[in-house]
Amino acid sequence: MTIAVAVSGGMDSLLALALLQERDEELLAVHGHFLPPSTAWERVAEGLARACDTLGVPFHALDLHQAFDDRVIKPFVAEYRAGLTPNPCAMCNPRMKFGVLFDAARNLGADRLATGHYVSMEDREQGRMLVRGRDAAKDQSYFLSMVPVEKLRLAEFPLARTFKRDVPAFLQGLGLTPPLPSESQEICFVPDDDYQHFLTARCDMSGPGPAALPDGRVIGEHQGLWRHTQGQRRGLGIPWSEPLYVLDKDVASNTLIVGPKEFLDAKGCVAGQVNLMCPARDWPGSVLVQTRYRQKAKPAKAWLSGGKLYFDFLEPHTRPTPGQVAAVYDEAGTVLGGGIIEEAL
RNA sequence: UGGGGCGUCGUCAAGUGGUAAGACAUCAGGUUUUGGUCCUGACAUUCGGGGGUUCGAAUCCUCCCGCCCCAG
């Protein structure tokens, strides 16, 4: 059996590669170039080739930038234009890493795909399931909740039990230096973390409009709905007696609905593009749903109807944002499914 | 130009003789593989302007400027 290791150039995937090698697996390393060719592109490829050479693992660099543009960047832009708040990282996993990249790796002879995600695959009563990583601060299961379970069952996650803080020492001990020493936190295809500039440079975006309280009272102006997202506080520029948050966007009237924090909670939400890790009838009566990365998963009643997932929150829950992922877990941290939020209820 | 009221940070606003609260906004950091949230820090030597009283005024007096309301 051959395992392809997806290496990005960062330290996590490099460690994943090294850990698998210690397990004496048949390996090959694949690097997908998601961005158009550039000198940085070459530098990363060279660095990775060198590291793989040190480890004695065959290395393949693949130009996937066109697929990335079609499957991640274009939808990202389209969703922003439609008034949604897309989550490109969550889409990149099913469409690119476990999609195009995995397919390319199979063509190179790989049976399985390994990545440097901080998650694990474990045997549960529903079968082999995706589970939160041991390092709770670094767990990335939320971003993988849209990946089909059949793909995940062909995945290897060597960092399942690794703590992020131990990674640098690990690599140093192995004499490995990642070509991208400090991982970038921003969206990989948006320079300088400036998504607003990226969008305006790429196409025409909607213009200014009124900012109103839930009762309809106009108290300010926004510079484009796409510049704001549900739950956002900063950047509104509206002086008020208390902090104001974005509650909603009314695309039809180009109105930003804002209000104090106590208006921010929602009772539930609906999600589409549902990805079930197991049949919904096998879910517990009460699940835990996470509607944002970095948010605690909270209890909810969940049911499937007309191909969509409905959630009834059992605790106060900050209004979910259309376009973001709703990841469903059980108490043990098993990922039961995921969907794209369409509406808060 | 009769009567009344008001003018303190970008906004709201406390302070009525003892040496300019606070909130919002903004900016800068921190946290963070999306957008956000959250945390920390910075933000009026000065109170519409001039003069005066006082050891000392945003607070008292005075003149000027500006705004608002009610009458004409």
XYZ file of C-alpha atoms (C1' of nucleotides) in Angstrom:
417
model
C 0.000 0.000 0.000
C 1.259 3.446 -0.908
C 0.438 6.587 1.012
C 0.664 9.979 -0.627
C 1.470 12.745 1.811
C 0.160 16.164 0.924
C 2.917 18.597 1.806
C 2.180 22.312 1.768
C 5.589 23.626 2.707
C 4.617 24.233 6.307
C 5.859 22.390 9.353
C 2.751 20.357 10.046
C 2.639 18.437 6.793
C 6.380 17.969 6.869
C 6.125 16.379 10.277
C 3.273 14.209 9.026
C 5.582 12.934 6.339
C 8.379 12.236 8.799
C 6.072 10.434 11.228
C 4.740 8.160 8.519
C 8.215 7.333 7.439
C 9.024 6.176 10.943
C 6.111 3.773 10.545
C 7.946 2.323 7.557
C 5.167 2.983 5.056
C 5.525 3.132 1.293
C 5.431 6.851 0.705
C 5.361 9.557 -1.873
C 5.018 13.261 -1.282
C 2.732 15.469 -3.350
C 2.589 19.223 -3.359
C -0.293 20.924 -5.116
C 0.412 24.400 -6.358
C -2.902 26.097 -5.786
C -1.761 29.534 -6.875
C -0.493 30.676 -10.278
C 3.210 30.090 -10.981
C 5.564 32.508 -9.241
C 9.032 32.643 -7.798
C 7.625 31.841 -4.352
C 6.047 28.772 -5.961
C 9.465 27.606 -7.129
C 11.111 28.273 -3.816
C 8.621 26.162 -1.895
C 8.905 23.339 -4.406
C 12.665 23.367 -4.188
C 12.626 23.395 -0.419
C 10.200 20.507 -0.316
C 12.197 18.548 -2.875
C 15.252 18.976 -0.701
C 13.460 17.873 2.461
C 12.012 14.848 0.682
C 15.415 14.016 -0.637
C 16.750 14.025 2.903
C 14.006 11.620 3.890
C 14.395 9.544 0.755
C 10.797 10.023 -0.348
C 9.814 10.656 -3.972
C 8.426 14.147 -4.439
C 5.898 15.398 -6.976
C 4.836 18.989 -7.516
C 1.536 19.405 -9.302
C 0.148 22.533 -10.895
C -3.446 22.673 -9.722
C -3.963 26.395 -9.843
C -6.629 26.286 -12.515
C -8.691 23.777 -10.571
C -8.212 25.837 -7.429
C -9.397 28.941 -9.194
C -12.503 27.170 -10.486
C -13.384 25.257 -7.356
C -12.364 27.601 -4.564
C -11.626 31.146 -5.659
C -14.488 31.666 -8.088
C -17.112 30.335 -5.657
C -15.528 32.453 -2.913
C -16.025 35.593 -4.967
C -19.510 34.598 -6.111
C -20.642 33.946 -2.561
C -19.405 37.286 -1.333
C -21.280 38.949 -4.174
C -24.413 37.080 -3.133
C -24.196 38.456 0.399
C -22.826 35.286 1.969
C -19.669 34.832 4.031
C -17.822 31.944 2.419
C -15.398 29.626 4.147
C -12.839 28.817 1.469
C -10.719 26.607 3.727
C -13.690 24.355 4.404
C -14.355 24.060 0.679
C -10.728 23.528 -0.235
C -10.593 20.268 1.719
C -13.322 18.354 -0.125
C -12.737 19.981 -3.495
C -8.954 20.247 -3.638
C -7.049 18.235 -1.041
C -9.443 15.309 -0.926
C -10.639 16.009 -4.450
C -8.298 17.031 -7.217
C -5.108 16.459 -5.267
C -6.161 13.028 -4.060
C -7.127 12.038 -7.603
C -3.745 13.163 -8.875
C -2.013 11.192 -6.117
C -3.934 8.069 -7.079
C -2.713 8.495 -10.629
C 0.778 8.472 -9.212
C 0.062 5.134 -7.585
C -1.139 6.161 -4.126
C -3.883 4.266 -2.316
C -4.310 6.623 0.564
C -3.756 10.307 1.302
C -2.148 11.738 4.411
C -2.300 15.363 5.492
C -1.000 17.419 8.397
C -4.424 18.145 9.846
C -4.873 17.927 13.603
C -7.690 15.380 13.486
C -7.974 11.629 13.731
C -9.932 8.722 12.308
C -11.245 6.348 14.943
C -13.483 3.305 15.136
C -16.906 4.155 16.492
C -20.209 2.343 16.417
C -21.074 4.139 13.166
C -17.860 2.866 11.576
C -14.527 4.555 11.097
C -15.202 8.205 11.824
C -13.538 11.588 11.822
C -12.789 12.768 15.378
C -11.415 15.956 16.828
C -7.643 16.146 17.183
C -6.104 15.628 20.597
C -4.705 19.177 20.670
C -8.000 20.946 21.297
C -6.459 24.332 20.575
C -5.456 23.199 17.106
C -8.269 20.813 16.199
C -9.231 21.185 12.537
C -12.147 18.796 12.273
C -14.449 21.750 11.632
C -12.656 22.392 8.352
C -12.919 18.750 7.327
C -16.587 18.297 8.090
C -17.533 18.830 4.444
C -15.292 16.010 3.206
C -17.197 12.831 2.228
C -16.637 10.058 4.738
C -15.546 7.612 2.007
C -12.611 9.920 1.286
C -11.794 10.312 4.952
C -11.674 6.550 5.334
C -8.812 6.573 2.846
C -7.026 9.280 4.794
C -4.170 9.197 7.264
C -3.749 11.894 9.886
C -0.382 11.357 11.545
C -0.793 14.449 13.739
C -3.941 13.090 15.376
C -2.302 12.919 18.771
C 0.329 15.587 18.295
C 0.385 18.891 20.121
C 1.235 21.869 17.985
C 3.699 23.211 20.509
C 5.836 20.069 20.149
C 6.148 20.288 16.370
C 9.149 22.633 16.029
C 11.277 20.523 18.362
C 10.239 17.356 16.569
C 11.331 18.743 13.226
C 14.550 20.089 14.601
C 15.359 16.704 16.032
C 14.886 15.238 12.572
C 17.030 17.909 10.986
C 14.169 19.155 8.840
C 13.436 22.751 7.963
C 10.111 23.624 6.334
C 10.358 25.967 3.328
C 7.526 28.032 4.810
C 8.802 28.421 8.366
C 5.967 30.462 9.785
C 2.621 29.278 8.629
C 0.391 31.919 7.120
C -2.837 32.478 8.995
C -4.686 34.311 6.294
C -6.544 32.907 3.326
C -3.786 31.450 1.192
C -4.891 33.121 -2.028
C -5.596 36.570 -0.575
C -2.458 38.712 -0.303
C -1.867 40.517 2.997
C -5.069 39.112 4.447
C -6.936 41.894 2.656
C -9.982 40.148 1.233
C -11.729 43.442 0.553
C -8.982 44.625 -1.725
C -8.868 41.208 -3.371
C -12.574 41.333 -4.156
C -12.663 44.886 -5.460
C -9.636 44.204 -7.640
C -11.295 41.138 -9.056
C -14.780 42.442 -9.832
C -17.422 45.050 -9.097
C -18.890 44.738 -5.651
C -22.090 46.261 -4.298
C -22.005 49.822 -3.009
C -23.054 51.792 0.069
C -26.443 51.516 1.680
C -28.256 52.176 4.941
C -27.434 50.603 8.271
C -30.578 50.132 10.332
C -31.700 48.816 13.701
C -34.113 45.863 13.786
C -37.007 48.326 14.138
C -36.051 49.888 10.822
C -34.514 53.057 12.207
C -31.607 54.075 9.958
C -28.618 55.073 12.096
C -25.753 55.020 9.667
C -24.376 53.928 6.345
C -22.356 50.908 5.274
C -19.848 50.824 2.432
C -20.973 47.515 0.969
C -22.720 44.537 2.536
C -19.875 42.245 1.518
C -17.526 44.180 3.816
C -19.487 42.933 6.811
C -20.574 39.627 8.232
C -23.044 38.468 10.856
C -21.711 38.961 14.354
C -19.147 41.551 13.297
C -18.539 44.528 15.554
C -15.487 46.350 14.273
C -15.624 48.574 11.247
C -19.239 49.653 11.462
C -18.213 53.212 12.290
C -21.509 53.959 13.973
C -21.230 55.779 17.312
C -23.851 54.388 19.646
C -24.554 54.051 23.336
C -23.302 50.468 23.246
C -21.374 48.279 20.830
C -23.287 47.363 17.711
C -23.016 44.060 15.872
C -24.111 43.021 12.421
C -27.304 41.034 12.864
C -28.208 40.451 9.247
C -27.929 41.612 5.695
C -30.925 42.442 3.546
C -29.503 41.997 0.083
C -32.699 43.062 -1.683
C -32.696 46.519 -0.098
C -28.915 46.624 0.382
C -29.500 47.219 4.085
C -27.224 46.192 6.916
C -29.197 45.277 10.023
C -27.302 46.099 13.200
C -28.087 45.949 16.890
C -26.761 45.414 20.401
C -25.318 42.103 21.484
C -28.519 40.811 23.047
C -30.119 40.702 19.602
C -27.344 38.495 18.296
C -28.587 35.118 19.448
C -30.571 32.809 17.191
C -32.778 29.859 18.060
C -31.653 27.655 15.242
C -30.532 27.481 11.643
C -30.824 25.599 8.364
C -27.891 24.186 6.444
C -27.659 22.886 2.895
C -25.052 20.985 0.867
C -25.300 18.413 3.617
C -22.422 16.004 4.127
C -23.410 13.074 6.324
C -20.688 10.991 7.938
C -23.312 8.427 8.890
C -27.100 8.208 8.456
C -28.846 10.919 10.425
C -31.053 8.301 12.079
C -27.914 7.055 13.823
C -27.335 10.439 15.427
C -27.991 10.876 19.124
C -31.166 12.683 20.165
C -29.142 15.737 21.014
C -26.079 16.636 18.980
C -23.447 19.321 19.369
C -23.331 21.859 16.558
C -20.504 24.241 15.837
C -21.363 27.118 13.534
C -18.008 28.898 13.578
C -14.422 27.800 13.840
C -13.245 28.816 17.337
C -16.694 28.502 18.774
C -17.667 25.894 21.301
C -20.001 23.278 19.886
C -23.361 23.635 21.565
C -26.256 21.225 22.069
C -29.071 21.167 19.551
C -31.834 19.027 18.206
C -31.039 18.197 14.606
C -33.128 16.691 11.847
C -32.951 16.199 8.133
C -35.769 17.386 5.917
C -35.877 17.913 2.189
C -32.142 17.365 1.962
C -31.423 20.134 4.440
C -30.282 20.015 8.033
C -32.350 21.859 10.618
C -31.027 22.771 14.033
C -32.931 23.811 17.099
C -30.458 25.245 19.584
C -30.880 24.174 23.176
C -28.656 26.962 24.510
C -28.133 30.596 23.554
C -26.230 30.548 20.309
C -24.647 33.466 18.468
C -26.475 33.934 15.197
C -25.040 31.580 12.563
C -23.660 33.179 9.423
C -24.946 32.082 6.015
C -22.058 30.650 4.016
C -20.205 29.302 7.030
C -20.020 25.645 7.999
C -22.238 24.002 10.587
C -20.305 20.978 11.852
C -22.149 18.343 13.837
C -20.487 16.382 16.640
C -21.392 13.966 19.348
C -20.198 14.209 22.934
C -17.067 12.241 22.120
C -15.938 14.679 19.437
C -16.974 12.454 16.550
C -17.909 14.402 13.451
C -21.391 13.301 12.400
C -21.743 15.617 9.433
C -21.578 19.115 8.121
C -23.460 21.593 6.021
C -23.356 25.133 4.737
C -25.499 27.490 6.751
C -28.249 29.047 4.674
C -30.264 30.914 7.232
C -30.502 31.644 10.946
C -33.853 30.945 12.567
C -32.272 90.893 17.503
C -39.051 89.950 22.166
C -38.768 85.504 25.524
C -36.326 80.887 26.805
C -32.457 77.094 26.272
C -27.719 75.337 24.840
C -22.407 75.129 23.273
C -16.934 69.616 27.230
C -12.683 64.213 22.503
C -15.186 62.150 15.641
C -20.306 60.914 18.379
C -23.101 60.623 23.042
C -21.986 62.308 27.781
C -20.303 63.129 33.430
C -18.439 67.143 35.897
C -21.804 73.662 39.296
C -14.672 76.677 42.394
C -9.843 72.578 43.492
C -6.861 71.190 39.123
C -11.287 67.092 32.492
C -15.350 60.188 34.339
C -17.367 56.811 31.108
C -19.531 54.738 26.575
C -19.431 54.347 21.280
C -16.280 55.150 17.154
C -11.132 55.078 15.591
C -6.000 53.357 15.716
C -2.125 49.821 17.348
C -0.907 45.107 19.320
C -2.359 39.904 21.068
C -5.295 35.386 20.094
C -6.701 32.604 15.314
C -5.447 27.919 8.965
C -12.059 31.595 6.477
C -15.079 35.968 7.648
C -15.851 37.352 12.577
C -15.741 37.189 17.939
C -12.626 38.047 22.190
C -8.370 40.348 25.093
C -4.751 44.399 25.893
C -3.094 49.282 24.967
C -3.451 54.371 22.855
C -6.771 58.346 22.245
C -9.324 66.428 25.167
C -2.604 70.198 29.241
C -8.213 71.139 27.733
C -13.887 72.448 28.140
C -17.181 77.916 21.346
C -13.832 82.735 21.634
C -11.906 87.172 24.378
C -11.598 89.680 28.962
C -12.348 89.604 34.325
C -12.969 87.707 39.714
C -9.984 84.060 42.574
C -4.280 81.093 45.569
C -7.060 78.201 42.030
C -12.524 78.152 36.995
C -15.192 73.731 32.293
C -17.645 75.403 36.650
C -18.677 82.733 38.944
C -19.068 87.763 36.100
C -18.856 90.079 31.283
C -18.683 90.871 26.041
C -18.624 88.414 21.359
C -19.711 84.058 18.115
C -22.768 79.843 16.905
C -27.050 76.605 17.389
C -32.132 75.316 19.012
C -37.263 76.300 20.645
C -41.484 79.727 21.395
C -43.388 84.015 19.874
C -43.631 87.814 15.890
